[in-house]
């Protein structure tokens, strides 16, 4: 009962829906993206460009705030295979210039009322060929994401201040401690 999505078929108490995964470049052109936009929009981690064979990636452009864009040899512009590097809490992080979206109900984006960002993962959901190394990478990325999130320091500071100083710290006090 209730609303039914296009391309979904009832199956007992649930439904089976058409799904599609789409990847697209976040930034295009030949300039490095602004650091604020890169921090907000890039979510899929990438290895350091030095991890690839020599000549696979070359520097395209540098921008303010320490942003550097690398493209595959012969590309000449930002696409979904480009890697963008920028500082995050004092550490340079590398991200693919890619957004991955899951659409439910129809592959036609004009008809799809439901879509969400496809979270990256390193370990196969079917556990075929999963290794300890892949599992360690998955855990490392999750911990890095949690540790480097902008709300972690204020949250932890508030809890420590509540525990050791005062039960109701002011926002200014929390901001200075974080």
C-alpha atoms as a PDB file:
ATOM      1  CA  UNK A   1       0.000   0.000   0.000  1.00  0.00           C
ATOM      2  CA  UNK A   2       1.019   3.614  -0.491  1.00  0.00           C
ATOM      3  CA  UNK A   3       3.047   5.389  -3.143  1.00  0.00           C
ATOM      4  CA  UNK A   4       4.700   3.280  -5.815  1.00  0.00           C
ATOM      5  CA  UNK A   5       7.826   4.360  -7.679  1.00  0.00           C
ATOM      6  CA  UNK A   6       8.055   4.062 -11.453  1.00  0.00           C
ATOM      7  CA  UNK A   7       9.811   0.846 -12.496  1.00  0.00           C
ATOM      8  CA  UNK A   8       9.110  -0.850  -9.130  1.00  0.00           C
ATOM      9  CA  UNK A   9       7.242  -4.133  -8.905  1.00  0.00           C
ATOM     10  CA  UNK A  10       5.486  -5.389  -5.758  1.00  0.00           C
ATOM     11  CA  UNK A  11       7.091  -8.502  -4.308  1.00  0.00           C
ATOM     12  CA  UNK A  12       5.306  -9.735  -1.176  1.00  0.00           C
ATOM     13  CA  UNK A  13       5.456  -7.063   1.521  1.00  0.00           C
ATOM     14  CA  UNK A  14       8.226  -5.189  -0.294  1.00  0.00           C
ATOM     15  CA  UNK A  15       9.106  -4.240  -3.858  1.00  0.00           C
ATOM     16  CA  UNK A  16      11.866  -4.799  -6.373  1.00  0.00           C
ATOM     17  CA  UNK A  17      12.949  -1.544  -8.014  1.00  0.00           C
ATOM     18  CA  UNK A  18      15.082  -0.615 -10.961  1.00  0.00           C
ATOM     19  CA  UNK A  19      18.335   0.948  -9.731  1.00  0.00           C
ATOM     20  CA  UNK A  20      21.241   2.567 -11.478  1.00  0.00           C
ATOM     21  CA  UNK A  21      24.606   3.938 -10.376  1.00  0.00           C
ATOM     22  CA  UNK A  22      25.904   6.993 -12.184  1.00  0.00           C
ATOM     23  CA  UNK A  23      29.358   8.551 -11.941  1.00  0.00           C
ATOM     24  CA  UNK A  24      30.159  12.046 -13.109  1.00  0.00           C
ATOM     25  CA  UNK A  25      32.902  14.645 -12.779  1.00  0.00           C
ATOM     26  CA  UNK A  26      32.337  17.169  -9.999  1.00  0.00           C
ATOM     27  CA  UNK A  27      34.559  19.872 -11.526  1.00  0.00           C
ATOM     28  CA  UNK A  28      35.335  20.472 -15.205  1.00  0.00           C
ATOM     29  CA  UNK A  29      37.784  22.702 -17.031  1.00  0.00           C
ATOM     30  CA  UNK A  30      41.500  23.331 -16.712  1.00  0.00           C
ATOM     31  CA  UNK A  31      41.650  25.254 -13.416  1.00  0.00           C
ATOM     32  CA  UNK A  32      42.056  23.832  -9.931  1.00  0.00           C
ATOM     33  CA  UNK A  33      38.740  24.037  -8.028  1.00  0.00           C
ATOM     34  CA  UNK A  34      38.298  26.470  -5.132  1.00  0.00           C
ATOM     35  CA  UNK A  35      39.317  24.858  -1.843  1.00  0.00           C
ATOM     36  CA  UNK A  36      35.929  25.420  -0.153  1.00  0.00           C
ATOM     37  CA  UNK A  37      34.060  23.755  -3.022  1.00  0.00           C
ATOM     38  CA  UNK A  38      36.556  20.867  -3.117  1.00  0.00           C
ATOM     39  CA  UNK A  39      36.175  20.250   0.630  1.00  0.00           C
ATOM     40  CA  UNK A  40      32.406  20.309   0.372  1.00  0.00           C
ATOM     41  CA  UNK A  41      31.841  18.262  -2.796  1.00  0.00           C
ATOM     42  CA  UNK A  42      34.664  15.710  -3.115  1.00  0.00           C
ATOM     43  CA  UNK A  43      34.030  12.536  -1.103  1.00  0.00           C
ATOM     44  CA  UNK A  44      35.751   9.612  -2.836  1.00  0.00           C
ATOM     45  CA  UNK A  45      39.314   9.160  -1.629  1.00  0.00           C
ATOM     46  CA  UNK A  46      42.140   8.529  -4.078  1.00  0.00           C
ATOM     47  CA  UNK A  47      45.690   7.252  -3.671  1.00  0.00           C
ATOM     48  CA  UNK A  48      48.580   9.691  -3.865  1.00  0.00           C
ATOM     49  CA  UNK A  49      49.508  10.265  -7.515  1.00  0.00           C
ATOM     50  CA  UNK A  50      53.006   8.884  -6.817  1.00  0.00           C
ATOM     51  CA  UNK A  51      51.395   5.457  -6.253  1.00  0.00           C
ATOM     52  CA  UNK A  52      50.613   5.193  -9.987  1.00  0.00           C
ATOM     53  CA  UNK A  53      53.153   4.298 -12.682  1.00  0.00           C
ATOM     54  CA  UNK A  54      55.353   7.188 -13.770  1.00  0.00           C
ATOM     55  CA  UNK A  55      53.586   9.313 -16.371  1.00  0.00           C
ATOM     56  CA  UNK A  56      50.072   8.115 -15.485  1.00  0.00           C
ATOM     57  CA  UNK A  57      49.120  11.439 -13.867  1.00  0.00           C
ATOM     58  CA  UNK A  58      50.505  14.911 -14.430  1.00  0.00           C
ATOM     59  CA  UNK A  59      49.900  18.175 -12.611  1.00  0.00           C
ATOM     60  CA  UNK A  60      47.240  20.298 -14.329  1.00  0.00           C
ATOM     61  CA  UNK A  61      46.886  23.323 -12.076  1.00  0.00           C
ATOM     62  CA  UNK A  62      47.445  24.678  -8.579  1.00  0.00           C
ATOM     63  CA  UNK A  63      45.028  26.938  -6.817  1.00  0.00           C
ATOM     64  CA  UNK A  64      44.764  29.084  -3.700  1.00  0.00           C
ATOM     65  CA  UNK A  65      44.668  27.282  -0.386  1.00  0.00           C
ATOM     66  CA  UNK A  66      47.032  24.508  -1.509  1.00  0.00           C
ATOM     67  CA  UNK A  67      44.673  22.838  -4.000  1.00  0.00           C
ATOM     68  CA  UNK A  68      46.415  20.890  -6.755  1.00  0.00           C
ATOM     69  CA  UNK A  69      44.712  19.085  -9.630  1.00  0.00           C
ATOM     70  CA  UNK A  70      46.233  16.070 -11.406  1.00  0.00           C
ATOM     71  CA  UNK A  71      44.905  14.574 -14.642  1.00  0.00           C
ATOM     72  CA  UNK A  72      45.597  11.351 -16.508  1.00  0.00           C
ATOM     73  CA  UNK A  73      48.223  11.707 -19.219  1.00  0.00           C
ATOM     74  CA  UNK A  74      46.707  13.049 -22.423  1.00  0.00           C
ATOM     75  CA  UNK A  75      43.511  14.329 -20.789  1.00  0.00           C
ATOM     76  CA  UNK A  76      44.356  18.005 -20.385  1.00  0.00           C
ATOM     77  CA  UNK A  77      41.260  18.819 -18.325  1.00  0.00           C
ATOM     78  CA  UNK A  78      39.417  17.762 -15.196  1.00  0.00           C
ATOM     79  CA  UNK A  79      37.258  14.656 -15.622  1.00  0.00           C
ATOM     80  CA  UNK A  80      36.059  11.934 -13.237  1.00  0.00           C
ATOM     81  CA  UNK A  81      39.503  10.251 -13.299  1.00  0.00           C
ATOM     82  CA  UNK A  82      41.289  13.429 -12.161  1.00  0.00           C
ATOM     83  CA  UNK A  83      42.715  13.582  -8.641  1.00  0.00           C
ATOM     84  CA  UNK A  84      42.440  16.740  -6.544  1.00  0.00           C
ATOM     85  CA  UNK A  85      44.749  17.191  -3.547  1.00  0.00           C
ATOM     86  CA  UNK A  86      44.217  19.746  -0.784  1.00  0.00           C
ATOM     87  CA  UNK A  87      45.033  20.165   2.925  1.00  0.00           C
ATOM     88  CA  UNK A  88      42.611  18.861   5.536  1.00  0.00           C
ATOM     89  CA  UNK A  89      43.571  19.580   9.154  1.00  0.00           C
ATOM     90  CA  UNK A  90      47.257  19.878   8.278  1.00  0.00           C
ATOM     91  CA  UNK A  91      47.401  16.713   6.127  1.00  0.00           C
ATOM     92  CA  UNK A  92      47.222  16.667   2.344  1.00  0.00           C
ATOM     93  CA  UNK A  93      44.351  14.440   1.249  1.00  0.00           C
ATOM     94  CA  UNK A  94      43.716  13.149  -2.276  1.00  0.00           C
ATOM     95  CA  UNK A  95      40.238  12.743  -3.783  1.00  0.00           C
ATOM     96  CA  UNK A  96      38.894  11.609  -7.139  1.00  0.00           C
ATOM     97  CA  UNK A  97      37.007  14.331  -8.999  1.00  0.00           C
ATOM     98  CA  UNK A  98      33.974  12.077  -9.032  1.00  0.00           C
ATOM     99  CA  UNK A  99      30.452  11.930  -7.660  1.00  0.00           C
ATOM    100  CA  UNK A 100      28.660   8.594  -7.582  1.00  0.00           C
ATOM    101  CA  UNK A 101      24.867   8.618  -7.263  1.00  0.00           C
ATOM    102  CA  UNK A 102      22.428   5.722  -6.856  1.00  0.00           C
ATOM    103  CA  UNK A 103      19.027   6.300  -8.445  1.00  0.00           C
ATOM    104  CA  UNK A 104      16.044   4.177  -7.429  1.00  0.00           C
ATOM    105  CA  UNK A 105      12.938   3.689  -9.524  1.00  0.00           C
ATOM    106  CA  UNK A 106      14.161   4.663 -12.979  1.00  0.00           C
ATOM    107  CA  UNK A 107      17.394   5.417 -14.790  1.00  0.00           C
ATOM    108  CA  UNK A 108      15.704   8.543 -16.196  1.00  0.00           C
ATOM    109  CA  UNK A 109      16.766  11.318 -13.797  1.00  0.00           C
ATOM    110  CA  UNK A 110      13.667  13.398 -14.639  1.00  0.00           C
ATOM    111  CA  UNK A 111      11.377  10.664 -13.259  1.00  0.00           C
ATOM    112  CA  UNK A 112      13.428   9.586 -10.253  1.00  0.00           C
ATOM    113  CA  UNK A 113      12.152  10.940  -6.978  1.00  0.00           C
ATOM    114  CA  UNK A 114      14.758   8.997  -4.947  1.00  0.00           C
ATOM    115  CA  UNK A 115      18.529   9.176  -5.195  1.00  0.00           C
ATOM    116  CA  UNK A 116      21.450   9.215  -2.765  1.00  0.00           C
ATOM    117  CA  UNK A 117      25.217   9.501  -2.765  1.00  0.00           C
ATOM    118  CA  UNK A 118      26.832   6.126  -3.310  1.00  0.00           C
ATOM    119  CA  UNK A 119      29.225   5.603  -0.389  1.00  0.00           C
ATOM    120  CA  UNK A 120      32.637   4.308  -1.479  1.00  0.00           C
ATOM    121  CA  UNK A 121      33.864   1.018  -0.065  1.00  0.00           C
ATOM    122  CA  UNK A 122      37.015  -1.044  -0.488  1.00  0.00           C
ATOM    123  CA  UNK A 123      35.823  -4.476   0.618  1.00  0.00           C
ATOM    124  CA  UNK A 124      33.595  -6.453  -1.736  1.00  0.00           C
ATOM    125  CA  UNK A 125      30.067  -6.865  -0.445  1.00  0.00           C
ATOM    126  CA  UNK A 126      30.260 -10.484  -1.585  1.00  0.00           C
ATOM    127  CA  UNK A 127      33.626 -10.999   0.157  1.00  0.00           C
ATOM    128  CA  UNK A 128      35.122 -12.508  -2.981  1.00  0.00           C
ATOM    129  CA  UNK A 129      38.831 -11.869  -2.802  1.00  0.00           C
ATOM    130  CA  UNK A 130      38.529  -9.698   0.300  1.00  0.00           C
ATOM    131  CA  UNK A 131      41.884  -9.416   2.016  1.00  0.00           C
ATOM    132  CA  UNK A 132      43.153  -8.211   5.344  1.00  0.00           C
ATOM    133  CA  UNK A 133      44.793  -5.330   3.481  1.00  0.00           C
ATOM    134  CA  UNK A 134      41.456  -4.245   1.954  1.00  0.00           C
ATOM    135  CA  UNK A 135      39.753  -4.501   5.355  1.00  0.00           C
ATOM    136  CA  UNK A 136      42.528  -2.444   6.958  1.00  0.00           C
ATOM    137  CA  UNK A 137      42.128   0.218   4.242  1.00  0.00           C
ATOM    138  CA  UNK A 138      38.372   0.320   4.848  1.00  0.00           C
ATOM    139  CA  UNK A 139      38.833   0.762   8.606  1.00  0.00           C
ATOM    140  CA  UNK A 140      41.578   3.366   8.122  1.00  0.00           C
ATOM    141  CA  UNK A 141      39.379   5.465   5.826  1.00  0.00           C
ATOM    142  CA  UNK A 142      36.401   5.307   8.182  1.00  0.00           C
ATOM    143  CA  UNK A 143      38.553   6.330  11.149  1.00  0.00           C
ATOM    144  CA  UNK A 144      40.182   9.134   9.139  1.00  0.00           C
ATOM    145  CA  UNK A 145      36.765  10.378   8.053  1.00  0.00           C
ATOM    146  CA  UNK A 146      35.475  10.369  11.622  1.00  0.00           C
ATOM    147  CA  UNK A 147      38.627  11.830  13.160  1.00  0.00           C
ATOM    148  CA  UNK A 148      39.037  14.620  10.575  1.00  0.00           C
ATOM    149  CA  UNK A 149      35.376  15.688  10.606  1.00  0.00           C
ATOM    150  CA  UNK A 150      34.973  19.365  11.545  1.00  0.00           C
ATOM    151  CA  UNK A 151      32.559  18.594  14.412  1.00  0.00           C
ATOM    152  CA  UNK A 152      34.773  16.115  16.272  1.00  0.00           C
ATOM    153  CA  UNK A 153      36.999  18.647  18.085  1.00  0.00           C
ATOM    154  CA  UNK A 154      34.110  20.816  19.394  1.00  0.00           C
ATOM    155  CA  UNK A 155      32.157  17.718  20.425  1.00  0.00           C
ATOM    156  CA  UNK A 156      35.087  16.193  22.321  1.00  0.00           C
ATOM    157  CA  UNK A 157      36.008  19.545  23.891  1.00  0.00           C
ATOM    158  CA  UNK A 158      32.469  20.043  25.142  1.00  0.00           C
ATOM    159  CA  UNK A 159      32.443  16.584  26.744  1.00  0.00           C
ATOM    160  CA  UNK A 160      35.863  17.075  28.381  1.00  0.00           C
ATOM    161  CA  UNK A 161      34.928  20.528  29.696  1.00  0.00           C
ATOM    162  CA  UNK A 162      31.647  19.141  31.069  1.00  0.00           C
ATOM    163  CA  UNK A 163      33.528  16.323  32.781  1.00  0.00           C
ATOM    164  CA  UNK A 164      36.448  18.283  34.241  1.00  0.00           C
ATOM    165  CA  UNK A 165      35.492  21.993  34.405  1.00  0.00           C
ATOM    166  CA  UNK A 166      31.838  23.010  34.226  1.00  0.00           C
ATOM    167  CA  UNK A 167      28.607  21.321  33.267  1.00  0.00           C
ATOM    168  CA  UNK A 168      27.441  24.143  30.990  1.00  0.00           C
ATOM    169  CA  UNK A 169      30.377  25.572  28.971  1.00  0.00           C
ATOM    170  CA  UNK A 170      29.771  28.591  26.765  1.00  0.00           C
ATOM    171  CA  UNK A 171      30.063  28.245  22.977  1.00  0.00           C
ATOM    172  CA  UNK A 172      33.000  30.696  23.039  1.00  0.00           C
ATOM    173  CA  UNK A 173      34.863  28.547  25.579  1.00  0.00           C
ATOM    174  CA  UNK A 174      34.280  25.434  23.461  1.00  0.00           C
ATOM    175  CA  UNK A 175      35.421  27.246  20.306  1.00  0.00           C
ATOM    176  CA  UNK A 176      38.664  28.421  21.992  1.00  0.00           C
ATOM    177  CA  UNK A 177      39.432  24.926  23.276  1.00  0.00           C
ATOM    178  CA  UNK A 178      38.635  23.190  19.989  1.00  0.00           C
END
